[in-house]
Structures are given as C-alpha cells and as structure tokens.
Amino acid sequence: MIPSKPFLCFITDESLPPVELARQALEGGALMIQLRHKCATGAELYRWSVEIQALCRRHHAVFIVNDRVDIAIAAGADGVHLGQQDLPAAAARKLLGPDRIIGVSVSSPGEASDAQKEGADYLGFGHIFHTSSKEKPAAPVGPEAILSIRAATSLPVLAIGGITLQNAPDTLRCKASGIAVIRAISRAAKPEEAARDLVTLLQHDH
Amino acid sequence: MYVKSGCQASEAPERAAVRPVAAASPSLKSMNMKNSSGQERRAPSPEITVATLPRICMVSSGSEQKDSADSLLLRQIALLPPALPCMVQIREKQLDAAAMFRLCLAARQRTEGTRTLLFLNERADIAAAAGLDGVHLQESSCPPEKLGSLADGLLKGRSVHSLESARQTVQGGVDYLVFGPVFDTPSKRPYGAPQGLGQLRTVCRAVSIPVFAIGGINPDNAASCLEEGAYGIATLSLFTDTRKLPELLETLGQMLRP
C-alpha cells in the first residue's frame, strides 16, 4: 500500500552498496525503498532485492524495483518503478497482475494522465530542484510544477530531484504526496539521522 | 557420429516434424502457455505449441540502434529459410527496456507463422511481454528457478562456461545450455580462453538437456562439435554478413540434419 500521508522514499545510490543504506533509511522512517542500479547484474539485483524486501516487511514499508519487472516478481517485491525508457506500464501490469504497485516517472501533465490510463499507481515527478544524482540536461521544474501534475491525475505524486531538508516544505506546499531522495540520505554523514530528519519534517509540515 | 545416449540429440524428431506434436522432447514437457494465475498468454507461434528446439542458434549482433529504420536483426530474420527452423537470441544490451521491447515486438511480428523461435537475453519480463518463445540467461543473471510464474510460458536457456556451472544450471531447471567458448573468437574472449572440444564433450556427457556449442563455430568445425555430443551450434559473427547468410544456413542445415 502506498502511504496516505506524506512519506519518504529512499532510492538507492548507484555507486554505493544498497542494502545497508536501505536499512538505515528504514530505521530513520522511510516508507518506500526503490532499488535502482542500472549497472548491476540480474543476480546481484535479485540478491539485494530479497534482502531489502525482508527489511521492508519488518518496517512495514514498500519495496519497489526500478525497471526490472522480472527481478520484482522473482524477489516478491511490492512493485516496480518505470521510467519513460522502460517497459510500458500497461505491459508491466499484465505481468504483475492487479495487486502489485507500479510507479511511473513523468515529466509533464500529458505523461501523467497517460501513465494513469496505463495502470500506474503513483507517479514520480521531477527533477524539482538542481541535482547531481543523474545527468539531467533539462532545467529543474521547480516545486510549483507539481500542482500541474496533481491537476492532471488523481494519483499520488512523489517529488524527486535535489530535495533537501531545506526545500522539502516547498514540495509539500505544492501538494507533493511524498519525496524521493538519493543523496540526501546516501551521502549524509549519518544516513539514518538524515532520513529521520526528513520524516519528522514530513510529519510536522503536513 | 557420437551421440550421447539419453541426450536430446538422439531423441529429437525430424525437424520437418516441428509442428504440434504429442510427443514432446522431455525437457520441453513443462512448456505451457498459461502463467500460474491462469492468465492467458498468447502462444508466440500458434503452430509450435510444443516444439523441439532448432539446432541453429543465431545470436544477434549487439549493434542495434534505438528504433533504427535499418535493423540488422530484422534483416537477418527475414533471411531465415522457412524450411530450416532457427533459434534467434536477441542480445542487445545497449538498448533501454522500451526500445528492446519494441525490437522484440517487431521481431515477433516478422516471425509470425514461421518456425523461428525468439529468445531474449537476460530479460524474462520483456520476453514475456513481447510474446517471445523464451529467455536466455547468463551465469550473472537472475537464477532461472526464481523467475516463477513469469517463465511459465517461456523456454529457458543459460550460457555456462564450466562443467560445474552446467551441472548446477540443470538442477535449477532450464531447457538448454549454451557452452563455450569452444574455439577462439573475438566476441567471446571476455569469457575466458577457448575450452576446446574435449571440455565440450565432458559437458555434453554430464547433462541430459541440449547443449549448443558457441565460440568460433564455422561450417568447418560445426560437425566436430556435434560429434562431441553438442545438440546444435550458436553463433554471432558467422551470421552478421547477410549476403552470405542464406548460403551459410543451407550448408549448416545440411550438416545438422540428424
């Protein structure tokens, strides 16, 4: 189940081992973990997924695998997150059945309503602020753009891209359903505390 | 010709009999076209509900461009002779999943009503979504026995590079193995030194499912692989020159006739 109140999603850092950081994010109160390692082998992704899924169960959090529907099914993950360059959501839905969660990355209201028609359960939207996590040629969309996505669909919208303790309130003010971060946790001196601070903010700002 | 007793090679029906047949080769018995939730999945090639594996496996070049109008793979597929069943392993790691899915759909469309079996490297999800016949896994892929319902309608193959790996893979439940590199070839150097015909024979004797020899296979040495117990041959570089492809397939087809 996707949390109904503003929540924290931790997306694993491509260049760091994912399981321990996922554990710390969960200890800090993250309610969704997305495993995203484009360069890992299928065997690695499967092994990590089994471990992170077990951790998520223990913390009543949702476990999502980026791109790889096969790994999500093999490891019994709660769902997948699909970019626009991944398998179409409609095709993924046929493989996953009605119960598993499908998240889709969108960059416009049009893509958002398309994703909903194709069977998405939540949307990722960004990048909201400047970020160095991914190569993003485009300029940040800014928090106000979240409102246009919210207007185009009834799905929860996760704000992503350069979100910090300082600017997270702006995304909530613009009706983000939650925030997704990589480096705000993975590159923090104390990842668990960084996650906890973000979660506290999400709870109190609401 | 040496044929290991109990091996697929000695039991496989004539290739001309690749049609709906009651007597499936043993490793393919489990093939069915519904997944565990009972959801109907389109049988990729309607007249090949239960088929024996072809003996020639064409591995795609790895040079497909995203959504290119000129696809070497699709040109190769168009040249496969109707009388000679082939497996095609689509191995295009450079493509993103969406482009790979579209390439698979295009390949599927072009093999409609033929005896060509389409396999996708690594991604059982995309293979199933595109209605392909199977998935081809590497030693570094998700363990085949973990794919669960996703693989119900798919044949499963796996590349192995040692006897130990071959034995373990068979226990995990796959339909065929690809073993190599048997001979030296540039594309297979990352997978270690050539294993030679002796090691091919050892692997073929140790397992009861079809083994395809890969790595430097050509019309001059293909027969020697079969003599060591290989069920068939797999090649990438041999088939990239589409001008020579029809003649090559004709030669290999003659050679691989049981």
Short mmCIF file of C-alpha atoms in Angstrom, two decimals:
data_model
loop_
_atom_site.label_atom_id
_atom_site.label_comp_id
_atom_site.label_asym_id
_atom_site.label_seq_id
_atom_site.Cartn_x
_atom_site.Cartn_y
_atom_site.Cartn_z
CA MET A 1 0.00 0.00 0.00
CA ILE A 2 1.20 3.47 -0.82
CA PRO A 3 1.16 5.58 2.38
CA SER A 4 -1.71 8.06 2.50
CA LYS A 5 0.24 10.74 4.36
CA PRO A 6 3.38 12.47 3.05
CA PHE A 7 6.15 9.90 3.09
CA LEU A 8 9.82 9.45 2.39
CA CYS A 9 11.10 7.23 -0.42
CA PHE A 10 14.79 6.35 -0.50
CA ILE A 11 16.19 5.49 -3.90
CA THR A 12 19.43 3.55 -3.67
CA ASP A 13 22.64 5.21 -4.81
CA GLU A 14 24.10 3.74 -8.00
CA SER A 15 27.64 3.94 -6.65
CA LEU A 16 27.13 2.58 -3.13
CA PRO A 17 26.13 -0.86 -1.78
CA PRO A 18 22.34 -0.64 -1.42
CA VAL A 19 21.28 -2.96 1.38
CA GLU A 20 22.91 -1.24 4.36
CA LEU A 21 21.75 2.20 3.23
CA ALA A 22 18.23 0.90 2.71
CA ARG A 23 18.32 -0.48 6.24
CA GLN A 24 19.39 2.88 7.64
CA ALA A 25 16.73 4.74 5.65
CA LEU A 26 14.09 2.36 7.02
CA GLU A 27 15.38 2.78 10.57
CA GLY A 28 15.00 6.50 10.01
CA GLY A 29 11.37 6.07 8.97
CA ALA A 30 11.38 5.83 5.17
CA LEU A 31 8.22 4.08 3.99
CA MET A 32 9.36 3.24 0.48
CA ILE A 33 12.64 1.89 -0.85
CA GLN A 34 13.38 1.84 -4.55
CA LEU A 35 16.29 -0.32 -5.72
CA ARG A 36 17.83 1.40 -8.70
CA HIS A 37 21.12 0.07 -10.01
CA LYS A 38 21.25 0.24 -13.78
CA CYS A 39 24.67 -1.38 -13.99
CA ALA A 40 24.18 -4.29 -11.59
CA THR A 41 23.79 -7.86 -12.87
CA GLY A 42 20.49 -9.70 -12.61
CA ALA A 43 21.96 -12.00 -9.96
CA GLU A 44 23.06 -9.01 -7.83
CA LEU A 45 19.71 -7.27 -8.20
CA TYR A 46 17.91 -10.44 -7.21
CA ARG A 47 20.08 -10.96 -4.11
CA TRP A 48 19.74 -7.34 -2.98
CA SER A 49 16.00 -7.38 -3.66
CA VAL A 50 15.42 -10.41 -1.45
CA GLU A 51 17.33 -8.72 1.40
CA ILE A 52 15.69 -5.32 1.04
CA GLN A 53 12.23 -6.85 0.69
CA ALA A 54 12.73 -8.62 4.02
CA LEU A 55 13.84 -5.37 5.64
CA CYS A 56 10.84 -3.53 4.22
CA ARG A 57 8.44 -6.17 5.56
CA ARG A 58 9.90 -5.71 9.01
CA HIS A 59 9.41 -1.94 8.79
CA HIS A 60 6.01 -2.07 7.08
CA ALA A 61 7.49 -0.23 4.16
CA VAL A 62 7.01 -0.68 0.43
CA PHE A 63 9.76 -2.19 -1.72
CA ILE A 64 9.98 -1.15 -5.35
CA VAL A 65 12.42 -2.33 -8.05
CA ASN A 66 13.39 0.12 -10.76
CA ASP A 67 12.87 -1.04 -14.37
CA ARG A 68 13.23 -4.80 -13.80
CA VAL A 69 9.78 -6.39 -13.62
CA ASP A 70 11.47 -9.80 -13.77
CA ILE A 71 13.51 -9.12 -10.63
CA ALA A 72 10.48 -7.67 -8.83
CA ILE A 73 8.49 -10.84 -9.50
CA ALA A 74 11.39 -13.17 -8.70
CA ALA A 75 12.11 -11.46 -5.37
CA GLY A 76 8.48 -10.90 -4.41
CA ALA A 77 8.84 -7.12 -4.34
CA ASP A 78 5.79 -4.91 -3.79
CA GLY A 79 6.16 -3.31 -7.17
CA VAL A 80 8.23 -1.63 -9.86
CA HIS A 81 9.14 1.87 -10.87
CA LEU A 82 9.24 2.53 -14.59
CA GLY A 83 10.87 5.39 -16.44
CA GLN A 84 9.72 6.54 -19.86
CA GLN A 85 12.55 4.43 -21.33
CA ASP A 86 11.42 1.27 -19.54
CA LEU A 87 8.73 -1.28 -20.30
CA PRO A 88 5.35 0.49 -20.80
CA ALA A 89 3.20 0.42 -17.67
CA ALA A 90 0.38 -1.42 -19.48
CA ALA A 91 2.76 -4.25 -20.45
CA ALA A 92 4.17 -4.37 -16.92
CA ARG A 93 0.65 -4.50 -15.47
CA LYS A 94 -0.13 -7.65 -17.48
CA LEU A 95 2.90 -9.35 -15.99
CA LEU A 96 2.45 -8.08 -12.44
CA GLY A 97 -1.28 -8.57 -12.02
CA PRO A 98 -3.64 -6.09 -10.38
CA ASP A 99 -2.20 -6.03 -6.88
CA ARG A 100 1.41 -5.01 -7.28
CA ILE A 101 2.39 -1.36 -7.34
CA ILE A 102 3.54 0.39 -10.49
CA GLY A 103 5.19 3.79 -10.29
CA VAL A 104 5.95 5.78 -13.41
CA SER A 105 8.34 8.69 -13.89
CA VAL A 106 6.65 11.57 -15.70
CA SER A 107 7.81 14.97 -16.80
CA SER A 108 4.55 16.56 -17.96
CA PRO A 109 0.80 16.56 -17.25
CA GLY A 110 0.28 14.62 -20.51
CA GLU A 111 2.63 11.85 -19.46
CA ALA A 112 0.95 11.83 -16.05
CA SER A 113 -2.54 11.21 -17.41
CA ASP A 114 -1.16 8.63 -19.87
CA ALA A 115 0.53 6.80 -17.00
CA GLN A 116 -2.71 6.72 -15.05
CA LYS A 117 -4.58 5.32 -18.06
CA GLU A 118 -1.92 2.63 -18.44
CA GLY A 119 -2.41 1.46 -14.88
CA ALA A 120 0.15 3.35 -12.77
CA ASP A 121 -0.44 3.58 -9.02
CA TYR A 122 1.81 6.54 -8.30
CA LEU A 123 3.94 8.99 -10.21
CA GLY A 124 7.45 10.26 -9.79
CA PHE A 125 7.89 13.84 -10.94
CA GLY A 126 10.99 15.95 -11.27
CA HIS A 127 13.58 16.95 -11.15
CA ILE A 128 12.17 19.62 -8.86
CA PHE A 129 15.47 21.23 -7.86
CA HIS A 130 19.00 21.08 -9.19
CA THR A 131 20.52 17.65 -8.68
CA SER A 132 23.83 15.97 -9.40
CA SER A 133 22.48 12.43 -8.92
CA LYS A 134 21.61 11.95 -12.56
CA GLU A 135 22.68 13.54 -15.78
CA LYS A 136 19.83 15.91 -16.37
CA PRO A 137 20.22 18.25 -19.31
CA ALA A 138 16.92 20.00 -18.63
CA ALA A 139 16.47 22.75 -16.06
CA PRO A 140 14.73 21.93 -12.76
CA VAL A 141 10.94 22.22 -12.99
CA GLY A 142 10.51 23.90 -9.61
CA PRO A 143 8.01 22.90 -6.92
CA GLU A 144 5.02 24.77 -8.44
CA ALA A 145 5.04 22.37 -11.39
CA ILE A 146 3.86 19.62 -9.02
CA LEU A 147 0.49 21.37 -8.94
CA SER A 148 0.03 20.84 -12.69
CA ILE A 149 0.70 17.12 -12.32
CA ARG A 150 -1.72 16.89 -9.42
CA ALA A 151 -4.32 18.63 -11.56
CA ALA A 152 -3.83 16.14 -14.40
CA THR A 153 -4.27 12.97 -12.33
CA SER A 154 -5.70 11.61 -9.12
CA LEU A 155 -2.56 9.56 -8.42
CA PRO A 156 -0.10 10.23 -5.61
CA VAL A 157 2.86 12.27 -6.86
CA LEU A 158 6.35 11.76 -5.45
CA ALA A 159 8.58 14.78 -5.85
CA ILE A 160 12.13 13.92 -6.84
CA GLY A 161 15.36 15.71 -7.66
CA GLY A 162 17.58 17.75 -5.37
CA ILE A 163 15.23 17.60 -2.40
CA THR A 164 16.76 18.56 0.95
CA LEU A 165 15.59 19.34 4.45
CA GLN A 166 15.57 22.99 3.46
CA ASN A 167 13.46 22.82 0.29
CA ALA A 168 11.21 19.84 1.09
CA PRO A 169 8.49 22.08 2.64
CA ASP A 170 8.11 23.81 -0.74
CA THR A 171 7.19 20.50 -2.38
CA LEU A 172 4.59 19.76 0.29
CA ARG A 173 3.12 23.22 -0.09
CA CYS A 174 2.66 22.32 -3.78
CA LYS A 175 0.81 19.12 -2.87
CA ALA A 176 3.54 16.52 -3.26
CA SER A 177 2.37 13.21 -1.78
CA GLY A 178 5.87 12.45 -0.69
CA ILE A 179 9.50 12.99 -1.51
CA ALA A 180 12.07 10.69 -3.07
CA VAL A 181 15.74 11.23 -2.33
CA ILE A 182 19.06 9.58 -3.09
CA ARG A 183 21.97 11.67 -1.92
CA ALA A 184 20.17 13.46 0.91
CA ILE A 185 20.45 10.08 2.64
CA SER A 186 23.19 8.15 0.86
CA ARG A 187 25.79 10.93 1.07
CA ALA A 188 24.82 12.16 4.55
CA ALA A 189 27.38 11.68 7.31
CA LYS A 190 24.70 9.81 9.24
CA PRO A 191 22.16 8.37 6.76
CA GLU A 192 19.73 7.14 9.39
CA GLU A 193 19.57 10.54 11.09
CA ALA A 194 19.22 12.27 7.74
CA ALA A 195 16.24 10.04 6.94
CA ARG A 196 14.74 10.67 10.38
CA ASP A 197 15.04 14.43 10.00
CA LEU A 198 13.24 14.30 6.64
CA VAL A 199 10.50 12.07 8.03
CA THR A 200 10.00 14.37 11.03
CA LEU A 201 9.66 17.30 8.68
CA LEU A 202 7.13 15.45 6.50
CA GLN A 203 5.06 14.59 9.56
CA HIS A 204 5.05 18.07 11.05
CA ASP A 205 4.78 20.12 7.95
CA HIS A 206 1.66 18.23 6.97
CA MET B 1 28.69 -39.53 -35.19
CA TYR B 2 28.90 -39.69 -31.43
CA VAL B 3 25.54 -39.20 -29.79
CA LYS B 4 25.27 -39.49 -26.07
CA SER B 5 22.57 -41.96 -25.14
CA GLY B 6 19.63 -40.29 -23.49
CA CYS B 7 20.65 -36.94 -24.90
CA GLN B 8 18.14 -34.87 -26.84
CA ALA B 9 20.17 -35.32 -29.98
CA SER B 10 19.25 -38.97 -30.24
CA GLU B 11 15.58 -38.46 -29.48
CA ALA B 12 14.68 -35.30 -31.27
CA PRO B 13 12.11 -35.79 -34.01
CA GLU B 14 12.96 -34.77 -37.56
CA ARG B 15 12.97 -31.03 -37.88
CA ALA B 16 10.32 -31.38 -40.52
CA ALA B 17 8.08 -32.59 -37.71
CA VAL B 18 8.24 -29.32 -35.82
CA ARG B 19 4.51 -28.95 -35.54
CA PRO B 20 2.01 -29.55 -32.78
CA VAL B 21 3.25 -32.95 -31.71
CA ALA B 22 2.07 -35.05 -28.85
CA ALA B 23 5.49 -36.48 -28.12
CA ALA B 24 7.47 -33.55 -26.84
CA SER B 25 11.14 -33.84 -26.19
CA PRO B 26 11.41 -34.40 -22.45
CA SER B 27 12.92 -31.07 -21.49
CA LEU B 28 10.10 -29.19 -23.14
CA LYS B 29 7.24 -31.02 -21.48
CA SER B 30 6.73 -28.29 -18.97
CA MET B 31 6.15 -25.70 -21.63
CA ASN B 32 2.69 -24.28 -21.37
CA MET B 33 1.16 -21.04 -22.40
CA LYS B 34 -0.59 -20.03 -19.23
CA ASN B 35 1.06 -18.47 -16.26
CA SER B 36 0.30 -19.66 -12.74
CA SER B 37 -2.51 -17.16 -12.21
CA GLY B 38 -4.29 -18.75 -15.15
CA GLN B 39 -3.88 -15.61 -17.18
CA GLU B 40 -3.85 -16.43 -20.85
CA ARG B 41 -0.61 -15.58 -22.55
CA ARG B 42 -0.58 -15.57 -26.29
CA ALA B 43 1.28 -18.55 -27.67
CA PRO B 44 4.00 -16.86 -29.71
CA SER B 45 3.84 -19.13 -32.74
CA PRO B 46 0.47 -20.81 -32.74
CA GLU B 47 1.52 -23.91 -34.64
CA ILE B 48 4.52 -24.52 -32.38
CA THR B 49 2.75 -25.16 -29.11
CA VAL B 50 5.16 -27.91 -28.24
CA ALA B 51 8.27 -27.95 -30.32
CA THR B 52 11.67 -29.43 -30.32
CA LEU B 53 14.49 -26.96 -30.32
CA PRO B 54 16.12 -25.98 -33.59
CA ARG B 55 19.80 -26.86 -33.92
CA ILE B 56 20.99 -23.50 -35.10
CA CYS B 57 21.00 -20.54 -32.74
CA MET B 58 21.69 -17.13 -34.23
CA VAL B 59 22.88 -14.63 -31.65
CA SER B 60 22.10 -11.04 -32.57
CA SER B 61 24.97 -8.69 -33.28
CA GLY B 62 24.69 -6.33 -30.33
CA SER B 63 24.74 -3.41 -32.75
CA GLU B 64 21.05 -2.47 -32.90
CA GLN B 65 20.38 1.26 -32.70
CA LYS B 66 17.41 2.52 -30.78
CA ASP B 67 14.34 2.50 -33.06
CA SER B 68 16.51 2.46 -36.18
CA ALA B 69 14.75 2.03 -39.52
CA ASP B 70 17.53 -0.33 -40.57
CA SER B 71 17.82 -3.21 -38.15
CA LEU B 72 20.38 -5.92 -38.89
CA LEU B 73 18.41 -8.29 -36.67
CA LEU B 74 15.22 -7.83 -38.66
CA ARG B 75 17.12 -8.25 -41.94
CA GLN B 76 18.70 -11.46 -40.62
CA ILE B 77 15.30 -12.77 -39.52
CA ALA B 78 13.86 -12.07 -42.97
CA LEU B 79 16.59 -14.26 -44.49
CA LEU B 80 15.94 -17.33 -42.36
CA PRO B 81 14.72 -20.07 -44.72
CA PRO B 82 11.20 -21.34 -44.00
CA ALA B 83 12.34 -24.96 -44.17
CA LEU B 84 15.08 -24.58 -41.56
CA PRO B 85 13.97 -23.78 -38.02
CA CYS B 86 16.32 -21.45 -36.18
CA MET B 87 16.54 -20.00 -32.70
CA VAL B 88 17.31 -16.32 -32.55
CA GLN B 89 18.82 -14.96 -29.37
CA ILE B 90 18.23 -11.23 -29.16
CA ARG B 91 21.18 -9.84 -27.24
CA GLU B 92 21.20 -6.07 -27.42
CA LYS B 93 22.36 -4.87 -24.02
CA GLN B 94 22.89 -1.32 -25.22
CA LEU B 95 19.16 -0.75 -25.74
CA ASP B 96 16.93 0.56 -22.98
CA ALA B 97 14.00 -1.63 -21.98
CA ALA B 98 11.44 0.31 -24.02
CA ALA B 99 13.50 0.08 -27.22
CA MET B 100 14.24 -3.59 -26.53
CA PHE B 101 10.52 -4.25 -26.10
CA ARG B 102 9.73 -2.56 -29.43
CA LEU B 103 12.52 -4.52 -31.20
CA CYS B 104 11.13 -7.76 -29.75
CA LEU B 105 7.61 -6.90 -30.90
CA ALA B 106 8.91 -6.16 -34.42
CA ALA B 107 10.87 -9.43 -34.48
CA ARG B 108 7.82 -11.32 -33.23
CA GLN B 109 5.64 -9.79 -35.90
CA ARG B 110 8.13 -10.84 -38.60
CA THR B 111 8.31 -14.42 -37.38
CA GLU B 112 4.55 -14.91 -37.19
CA GLY B 113 3.69 -18.25 -38.80
CA THR B 114 7.33 -19.32 -39.15
CA ARG B 115 9.30 -21.90 -37.20
CA THR B 116 11.75 -19.35 -35.86
CA LEU B 117 11.96 -19.33 -32.07
CA LEU B 118 12.77 -15.98 -30.49
CA PHE B 119 14.70 -15.69 -27.25
CA LEU B 120 15.64 -12.53 -25.41
CA ASN B 121 18.83 -12.27 -23.47
CA GLU B 122 18.53 -11.58 -19.71
CA ARG B 123 15.03 -10.05 -19.50
CA ALA B 124 12.26 -12.62 -18.94
CA ASP B 125 9.83 -9.76 -18.32
CA ILE B 126 10.33 -8.19 -21.74
CA ALA B 127 10.39 -11.62 -23.41
CA ALA B 128 7.03 -12.50 -21.85
CA ALA B 129 5.52 -9.08 -22.55
CA ALA B 130 6.51 -9.29 -26.23
CA GLY B 131 5.23 -12.86 -26.59
CA LEU B 132 8.65 -14.34 -27.35
CA ASP B 133 9.37 -18.05 -27.03
CA GLY B 134 11.98 -17.86 -24.34
CA VAL B 135 14.60 -16.12 -22.29
CA HIS B 136 18.34 -16.70 -22.44
CA LEU B 137 20.17 -16.20 -19.16
CA GLN B 138 23.81 -15.73 -18.29
CA GLU B 139 25.67 -17.02 -15.25
CA SER B 140 25.31 -13.48 -13.90
CA SER B 141 21.53 -13.33 -14.46
CA CYS B 142 18.71 -13.83 -12.01
CA PRO B 143 18.69 -17.55 -11.11
CA PRO B 144 16.34 -19.26 -13.59
CA GLU B 145 14.47 -21.17 -10.90
CA LYS B 146 13.49 -17.87 -9.25
CA LEU B 147 11.62 -16.47 -12.23
CA GLY B 148 8.47 -18.29 -11.12
CA SER B 149 5.24 -17.58 -12.95
CA LEU B 150 6.96 -15.13 -15.27
CA ALA B 151 8.74 -18.01 -17.01
CA ASP B 152 5.74 -20.33 -17.22
CA GLY B 153 5.17 -19.68 -20.90
CA LEU B 154 8.84 -19.27 -21.72
CA LEU B 155 11.58 -21.69 -22.63
CA LYS B 156 14.70 -21.04 -20.59
CA GLY B 157 18.29 -21.31 -21.74
CA ARG B 158 21.52 -20.43 -20.00
CA SER B 159 25.09 -19.80 -21.02
CA VAL B 160 27.62 -21.74 -18.98
CA HIS B 161 31.39 -21.64 -19.01
CA SER B 162 32.29 -24.63 -16.83
CA LEU B 163 31.21 -28.18 -16.06
CA GLU B 164 30.28 -27.19 -12.51
CA SER B 165 28.07 -24.38 -13.72
CA ALA B 166 26.45 -26.68 -16.30
CA ARG B 167 25.55 -29.23 -13.62
CA GLN B 168 24.15 -26.60 -11.26
CA THR B 169 22.13 -24.97 -14.02
CA VAL B 170 20.47 -28.22 -14.99
CA GLN B 171 19.40 -28.72 -11.38
CA GLY B 172 17.83 -25.28 -11.43
CA GLY B 173 15.67 -26.30 -14.37
CA VAL B 174 16.42 -24.93 -17.81
CA ASP B 175 15.60 -26.28 -21.27
CA TYR B 176 19.01 -25.98 -22.89
CA LEU B 177 22.57 -24.82 -22.30
CA VAL B 178 24.97 -22.84 -24.41
CA PHE B 179 28.55 -23.85 -23.67
CA GLY B 180 31.74 -22.15 -24.72
CA PRO B 181 33.81 -20.60 -25.96
CA VAL B 182 34.71 -23.83 -27.72
CA PHE B 183 37.08 -22.17 -30.21
CA ASP B 184 38.76 -18.79 -30.16
CA THR B 185 36.61 -15.83 -31.25
CA PRO B 186 36.92 -12.12 -30.52
CA SER B 187 33.38 -11.71 -29.17
CA LYS B 188 33.86 -14.46 -26.60
CA ARG B 189 37.33 -13.58 -25.29
CA PRO B 190 35.85 -11.84 -22.24
CA TYR B 191 34.51 -15.25 -21.20
CA GLY B 192 37.96 -16.82 -20.98
CA ALA B 193 40.29 -18.98 -23.04
CA PRO B 194 38.76 -21.44 -25.53
CA GLN B 195 37.54 -24.55 -23.74
CA GLY B 196 38.12 -26.88 -26.67
CA LEU B 197 36.22 -29.89 -27.93
CA GLY B 198 37.30 -32.07 -25.01
CA GLN B 199 35.55 -29.86 -22.46
CA LEU B 200 32.52 -29.62 -24.73
CA ARG B 201 32.29 -33.40 -24.73
CA THR B 202 32.62 -33.55 -20.94
CA VAL B 203 29.74 -31.10 -20.50
CA CYS B 204 27.53 -32.81 -23.09
CA ARG B 205 28.05 -36.14 -21.34
CA ALA B 206 27.32 -34.69 -17.92
CA VAL B 207 23.90 -33.21 -18.69
CA SER B 208 20.73 -34.58 -20.22
CA ILE B 209 19.47 -31.42 -21.91
CA PRO B 210 20.52 -29.98 -25.28
CA VAL B 211 23.89 -28.23 -25.32
CA PHE B 212 24.69 -25.67 -28.00
CA ALA B 213 28.35 -25.09 -28.77
CA ILE B 214 29.37 -21.43 -29.08
CA GLY B 215 32.59 -19.56 -29.79
CA GLY B 216 34.34 -19.60 -33.14
CA ILE B 217 31.90 -22.02 -34.76
CA ASN B 218 32.05 -22.21 -38.56
CA PRO B 219 31.00 -24.69 -41.26
CA ASP B 220 34.39 -26.38 -41.00
CA ASN B 221 34.22 -27.18 -37.30
CA ALA B 222 30.46 -27.44 -36.63
CA ALA B 223 30.43 -31.17 -37.36
CA SER B 224 33.17 -31.80 -34.82
CA CYS B 225 31.00 -30.12 -32.12
CA LEU B 226 28.13 -32.45 -32.93
CA GLU B 227 30.48 -35.43 -32.81
CA GLU B 228 31.35 -34.46 -29.25
CA GLY B 229 27.67 -34.54 -28.31
CA ALA B 230 26.52 -30.97 -28.92
CA TYR B 231 22.86 -30.71 -29.88
CA GLY B 232 23.43 -27.66 -32.03
CA ILE B 233 25.56 -24.63 -32.60
CA ALA B 234 25.22 -20.97 -31.66
CA THR B 235 26.99 -18.15 -33.42
CA LEU B 236 27.03 -14.41 -33.64
CA SER B 237 29.82 -13.42 -36.01
CA LEU B 238 29.09 -16.05 -38.65
CA PHE B 239 25.70 -14.54 -39.45
CA THR B 240 26.41 -10.82 -39.45
CA ASP B 241 27.20 -10.77 -43.18
CA THR B 242 23.68 -11.00 -44.57
CA ARG B 243 24.96 -11.53 -48.14
CA LYS B 244 26.43 -14.88 -47.10
CA LEU B 245 23.68 -15.82 -44.65
CA PRO B 246 21.37 -17.88 -46.92
CA GLU B 247 24.24 -19.99 -48.26
CA LEU B 248 25.69 -20.49 -44.78
CA LEU B 249 22.37 -21.61 -43.38
CA GLU B 250 21.95 -24.01 -46.27
CA THR B 251 25.37 -25.55 -45.53
CA LEU B 252 24.77 -25.75 -41.81
CA GLY B 253 21.27 -27.07 -42.34
CA GLN B 254 22.64 -29.98 -44.38
CA MET B 255 25.23 -30.66 -41.74
CA LEU B 256 22.85 -30.55 -38.79
CA ARG B 257 20.28 -32.85 -40.29
CA PRO B 258 20.17 -35.84 -37.94
#
